[in-house]
mmCIF file with all atom_site columns, C-alpha atoms in Angstrom:
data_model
loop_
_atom_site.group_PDB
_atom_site.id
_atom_site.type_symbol
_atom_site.label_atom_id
_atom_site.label_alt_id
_atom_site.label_comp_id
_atom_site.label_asym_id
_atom_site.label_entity_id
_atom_site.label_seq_id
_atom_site.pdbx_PDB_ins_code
_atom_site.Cartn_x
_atom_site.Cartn_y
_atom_site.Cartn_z
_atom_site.occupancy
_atom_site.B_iso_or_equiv
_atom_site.pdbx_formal_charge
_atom_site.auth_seq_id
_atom_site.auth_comp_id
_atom_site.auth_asym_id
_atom_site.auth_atom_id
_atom_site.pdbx_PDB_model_num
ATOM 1  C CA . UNK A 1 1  ? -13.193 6.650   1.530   1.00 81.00 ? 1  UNK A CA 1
ATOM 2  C CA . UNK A 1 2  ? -15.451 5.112   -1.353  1.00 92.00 ? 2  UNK A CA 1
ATOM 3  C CA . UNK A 1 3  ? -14.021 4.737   -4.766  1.00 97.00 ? 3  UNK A CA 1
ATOM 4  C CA . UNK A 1 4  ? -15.110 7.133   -7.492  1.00 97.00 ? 4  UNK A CA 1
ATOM 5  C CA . UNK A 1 5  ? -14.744 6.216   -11.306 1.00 96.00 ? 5  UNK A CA 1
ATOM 6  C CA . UNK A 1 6  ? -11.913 8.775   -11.939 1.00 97.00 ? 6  UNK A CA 1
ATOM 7  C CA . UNK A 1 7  ? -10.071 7.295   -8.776  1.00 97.00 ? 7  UNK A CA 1
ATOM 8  C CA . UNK A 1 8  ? -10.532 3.995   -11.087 1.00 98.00 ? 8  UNK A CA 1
ATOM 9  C CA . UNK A 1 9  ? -9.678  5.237   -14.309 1.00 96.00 ? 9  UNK A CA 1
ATOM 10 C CA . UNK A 1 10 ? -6.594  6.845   -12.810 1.00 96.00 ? 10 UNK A CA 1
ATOM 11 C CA . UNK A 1 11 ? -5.186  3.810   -11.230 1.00 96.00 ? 11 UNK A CA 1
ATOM 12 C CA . UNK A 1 12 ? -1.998  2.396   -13.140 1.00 95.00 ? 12 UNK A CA 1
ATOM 13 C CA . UNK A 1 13 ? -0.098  -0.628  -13.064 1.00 94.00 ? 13 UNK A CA 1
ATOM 14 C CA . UNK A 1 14 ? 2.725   -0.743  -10.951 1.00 93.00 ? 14 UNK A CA 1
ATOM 15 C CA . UNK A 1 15 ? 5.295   -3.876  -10.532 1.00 95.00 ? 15 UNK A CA 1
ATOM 16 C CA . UNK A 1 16 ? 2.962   -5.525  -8.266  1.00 96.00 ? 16 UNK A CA 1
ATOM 17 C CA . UNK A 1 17 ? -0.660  -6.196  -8.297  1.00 97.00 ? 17 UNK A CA 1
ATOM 18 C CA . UNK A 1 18 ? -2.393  -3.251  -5.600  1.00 98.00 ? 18 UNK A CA 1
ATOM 19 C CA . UNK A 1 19 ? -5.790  -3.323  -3.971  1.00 98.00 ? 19 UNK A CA 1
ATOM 20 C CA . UNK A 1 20 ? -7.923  0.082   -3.947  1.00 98.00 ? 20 UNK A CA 1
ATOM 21 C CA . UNK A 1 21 ? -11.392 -0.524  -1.223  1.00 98.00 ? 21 UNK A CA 1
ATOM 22 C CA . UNK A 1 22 ? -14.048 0.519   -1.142  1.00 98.00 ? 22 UNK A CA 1
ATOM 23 C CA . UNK A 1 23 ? -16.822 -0.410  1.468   1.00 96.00 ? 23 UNK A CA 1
ATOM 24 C CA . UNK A 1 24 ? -18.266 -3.175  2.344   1.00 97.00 ? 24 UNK A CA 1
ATOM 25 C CA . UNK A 1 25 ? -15.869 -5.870  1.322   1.00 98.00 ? 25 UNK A CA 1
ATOM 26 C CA . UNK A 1 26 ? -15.824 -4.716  -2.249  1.00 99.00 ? 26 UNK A CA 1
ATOM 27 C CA . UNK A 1 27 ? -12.263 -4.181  -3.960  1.00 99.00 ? 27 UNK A CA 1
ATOM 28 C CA . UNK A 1 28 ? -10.453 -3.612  -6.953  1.00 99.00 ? 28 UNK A CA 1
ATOM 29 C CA . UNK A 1 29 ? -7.368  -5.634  -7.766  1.00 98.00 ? 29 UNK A CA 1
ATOM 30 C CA . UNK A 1 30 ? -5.246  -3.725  -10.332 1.00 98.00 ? 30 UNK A CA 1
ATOM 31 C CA . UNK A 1 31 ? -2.764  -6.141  -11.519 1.00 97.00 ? 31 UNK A CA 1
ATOM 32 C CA . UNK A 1 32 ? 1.246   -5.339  -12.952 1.00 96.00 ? 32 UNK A CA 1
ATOM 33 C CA . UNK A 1 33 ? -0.232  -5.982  -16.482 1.00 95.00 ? 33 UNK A CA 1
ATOM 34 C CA . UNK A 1 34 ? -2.829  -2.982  -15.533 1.00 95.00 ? 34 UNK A CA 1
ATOM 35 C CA . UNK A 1 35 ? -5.861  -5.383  -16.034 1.00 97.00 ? 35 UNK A CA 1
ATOM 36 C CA . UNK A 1 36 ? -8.352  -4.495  -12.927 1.00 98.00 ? 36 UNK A CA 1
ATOM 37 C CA . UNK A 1 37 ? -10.880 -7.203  -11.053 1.00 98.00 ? 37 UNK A CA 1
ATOM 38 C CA . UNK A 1 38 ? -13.745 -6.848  -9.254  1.00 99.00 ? 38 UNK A CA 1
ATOM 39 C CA . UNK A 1 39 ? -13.990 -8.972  -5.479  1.00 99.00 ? 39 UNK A CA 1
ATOM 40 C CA . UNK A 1 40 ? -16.394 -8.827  -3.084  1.00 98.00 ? 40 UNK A CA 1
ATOM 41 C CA . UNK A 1 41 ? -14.527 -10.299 0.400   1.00 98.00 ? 41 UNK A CA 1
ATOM 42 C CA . UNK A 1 42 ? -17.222 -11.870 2.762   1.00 97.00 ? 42 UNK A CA 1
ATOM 43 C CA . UNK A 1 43 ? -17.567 -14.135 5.554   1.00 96.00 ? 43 UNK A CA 1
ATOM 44 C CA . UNK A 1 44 ? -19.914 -17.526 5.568   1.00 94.00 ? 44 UNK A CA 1
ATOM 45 C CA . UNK A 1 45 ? -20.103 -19.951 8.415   1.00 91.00 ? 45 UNK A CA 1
ATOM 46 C CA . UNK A 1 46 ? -17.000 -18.255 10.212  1.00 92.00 ? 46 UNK A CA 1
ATOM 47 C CA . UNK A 1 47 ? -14.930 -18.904 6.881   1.00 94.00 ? 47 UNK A CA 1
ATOM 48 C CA . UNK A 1 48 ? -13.576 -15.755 4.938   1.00 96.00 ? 48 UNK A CA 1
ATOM 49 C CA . UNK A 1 49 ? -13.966 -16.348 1.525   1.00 95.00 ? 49 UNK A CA 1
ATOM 50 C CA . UNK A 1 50 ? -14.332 -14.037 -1.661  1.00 96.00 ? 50 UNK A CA 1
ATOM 51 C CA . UNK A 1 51 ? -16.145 -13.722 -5.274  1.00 97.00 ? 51 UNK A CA 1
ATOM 52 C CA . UNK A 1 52 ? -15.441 -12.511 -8.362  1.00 97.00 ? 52 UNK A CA 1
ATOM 53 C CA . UNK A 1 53 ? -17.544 -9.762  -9.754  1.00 98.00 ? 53 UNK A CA 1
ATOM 54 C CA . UNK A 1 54 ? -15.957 -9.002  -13.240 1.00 98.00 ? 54 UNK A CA 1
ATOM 55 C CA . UNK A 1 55 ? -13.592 -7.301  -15.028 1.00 98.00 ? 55 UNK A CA 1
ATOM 56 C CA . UNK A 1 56 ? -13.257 -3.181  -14.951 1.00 98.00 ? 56 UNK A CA 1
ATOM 57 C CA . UNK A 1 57 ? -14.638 -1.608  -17.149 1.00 97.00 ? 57 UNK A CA 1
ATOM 58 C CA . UNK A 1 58 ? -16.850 -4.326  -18.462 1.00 98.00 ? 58 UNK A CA 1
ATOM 59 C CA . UNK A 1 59 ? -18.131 -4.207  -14.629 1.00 99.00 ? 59 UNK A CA 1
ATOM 60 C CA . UNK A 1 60 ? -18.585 -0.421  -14.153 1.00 98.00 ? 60 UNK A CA 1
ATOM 61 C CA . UNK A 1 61 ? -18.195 0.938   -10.365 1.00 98.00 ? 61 UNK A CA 1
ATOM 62 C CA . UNK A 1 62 ? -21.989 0.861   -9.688  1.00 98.00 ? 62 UNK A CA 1
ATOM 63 C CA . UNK A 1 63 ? -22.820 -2.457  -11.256 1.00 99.00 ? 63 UNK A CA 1
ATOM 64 C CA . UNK A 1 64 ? -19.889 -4.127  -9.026  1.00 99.00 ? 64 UNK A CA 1
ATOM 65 C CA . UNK A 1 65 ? -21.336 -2.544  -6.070  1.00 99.00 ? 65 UNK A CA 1
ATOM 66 C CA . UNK A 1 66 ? -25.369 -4.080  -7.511  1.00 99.00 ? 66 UNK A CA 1
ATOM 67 C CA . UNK A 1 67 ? -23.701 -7.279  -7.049  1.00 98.00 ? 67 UNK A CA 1
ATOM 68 C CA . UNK A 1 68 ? -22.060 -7.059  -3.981  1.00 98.00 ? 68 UNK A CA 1
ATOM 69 C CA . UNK A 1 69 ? -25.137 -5.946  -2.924  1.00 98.00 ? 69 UNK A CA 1
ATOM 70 C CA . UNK A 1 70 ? -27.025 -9.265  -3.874  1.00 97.00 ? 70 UNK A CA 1
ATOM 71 C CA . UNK A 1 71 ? -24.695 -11.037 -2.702  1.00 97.00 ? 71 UNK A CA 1
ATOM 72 C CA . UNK A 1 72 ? -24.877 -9.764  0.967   1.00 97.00 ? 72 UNK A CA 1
ATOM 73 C CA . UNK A 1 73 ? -28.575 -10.452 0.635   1.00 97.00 ? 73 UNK A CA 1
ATOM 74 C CA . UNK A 1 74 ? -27.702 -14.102 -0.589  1.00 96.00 ? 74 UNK A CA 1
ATOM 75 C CA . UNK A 1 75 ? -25.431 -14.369 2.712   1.00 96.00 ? 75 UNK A CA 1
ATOM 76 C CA . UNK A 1 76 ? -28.241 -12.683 4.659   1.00 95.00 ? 76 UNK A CA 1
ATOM 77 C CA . UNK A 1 77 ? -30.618 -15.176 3.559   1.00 95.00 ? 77 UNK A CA 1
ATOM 78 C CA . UNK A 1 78 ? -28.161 -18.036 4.427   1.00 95.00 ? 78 UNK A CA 1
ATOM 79 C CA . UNK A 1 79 ? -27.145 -18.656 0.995   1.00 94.00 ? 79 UNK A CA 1
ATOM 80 C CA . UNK A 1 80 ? -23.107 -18.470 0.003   1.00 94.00 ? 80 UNK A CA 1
ATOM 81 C CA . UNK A 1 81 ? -22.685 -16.885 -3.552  1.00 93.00 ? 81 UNK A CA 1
ATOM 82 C CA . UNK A 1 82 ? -19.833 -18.644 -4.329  1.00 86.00 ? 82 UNK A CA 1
ATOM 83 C CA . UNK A 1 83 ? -21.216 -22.013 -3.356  1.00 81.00 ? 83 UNK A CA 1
ATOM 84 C CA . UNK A 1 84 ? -24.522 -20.992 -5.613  1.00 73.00 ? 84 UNK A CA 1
ATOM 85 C CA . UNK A 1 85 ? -22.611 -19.593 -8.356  1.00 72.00 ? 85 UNK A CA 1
ATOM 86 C CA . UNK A 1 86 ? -20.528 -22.960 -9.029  1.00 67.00 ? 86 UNK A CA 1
ATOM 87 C CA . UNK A 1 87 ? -23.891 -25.263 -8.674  1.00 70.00 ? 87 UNK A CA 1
ATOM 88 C CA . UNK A 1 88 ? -25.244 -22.981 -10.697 1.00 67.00 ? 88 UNK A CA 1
ATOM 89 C CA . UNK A 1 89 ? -22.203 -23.496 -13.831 1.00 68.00 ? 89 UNK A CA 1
ATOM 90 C CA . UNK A 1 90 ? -22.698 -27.321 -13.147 1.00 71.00 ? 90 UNK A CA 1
ATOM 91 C CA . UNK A 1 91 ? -26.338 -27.412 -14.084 1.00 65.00 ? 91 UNK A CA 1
ATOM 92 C CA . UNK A 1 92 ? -24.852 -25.187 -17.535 1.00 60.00 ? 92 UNK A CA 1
#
C-alpha cells in the first residue's frame, strides 16, 4: 500500500532505524534519532544500487516520488543517477 503524508508524519522513532515502502523502489528510512530519508532502490547493469532523494520534510511525499520518477527515466534511457549525480558534483 502507497504511503500517504499522515502515514509519514505519524511515523516515530523507535530503537532502530525502520523502512516504510512505498512503490516502485521508493522508501523512507526513519532513523532511532527520528530523522527520516528519502531512497529510491534501483537496479543498473544487473547491480542493485540506491540514491538519495532528501530529507523528509524538506523532500515532501510527492516531490520524492518526482524524482524517483526521473530517475527511472534516467535508467530507462541508459543513464545511472547515481553515477550522473557524482560527475555531476565533480564538475561543481
Amino acid at each position: 500500500m502507497p504511503l500517504t503524508d499522515s502515514k509519514i508524519r505519524a511515523a516515530k522513532s523507535s530503537s532502530k532505524s525502520y523502512k516504510l515502502t512505498d512503490s516502485q523502489g521508493l522508501y523512507l528510512i526513519v532513523s532511532a534519532s527520528g530523522s527520516k530519508l528519502w531512497y529510491f532502490r534501483y537496479r543498473f547493469s544487473d547491480k542493485e544500487s540506491r540514491l538519495s532523494l532528501g530529507r523528509y520534510p524538506h523532500v515532501t511525499l510527492a516531490e520524492a516520488r518526482e524524482k524517483r520518477d526521473a530517475a527511472r527515466k534516467k535508467i530507462t534511457s541508459g543513464v545511472n543517477p547515481s553515477q550522473q549525480r557524482n560527475a555531476n558534483k565533480n564538475h561543481t
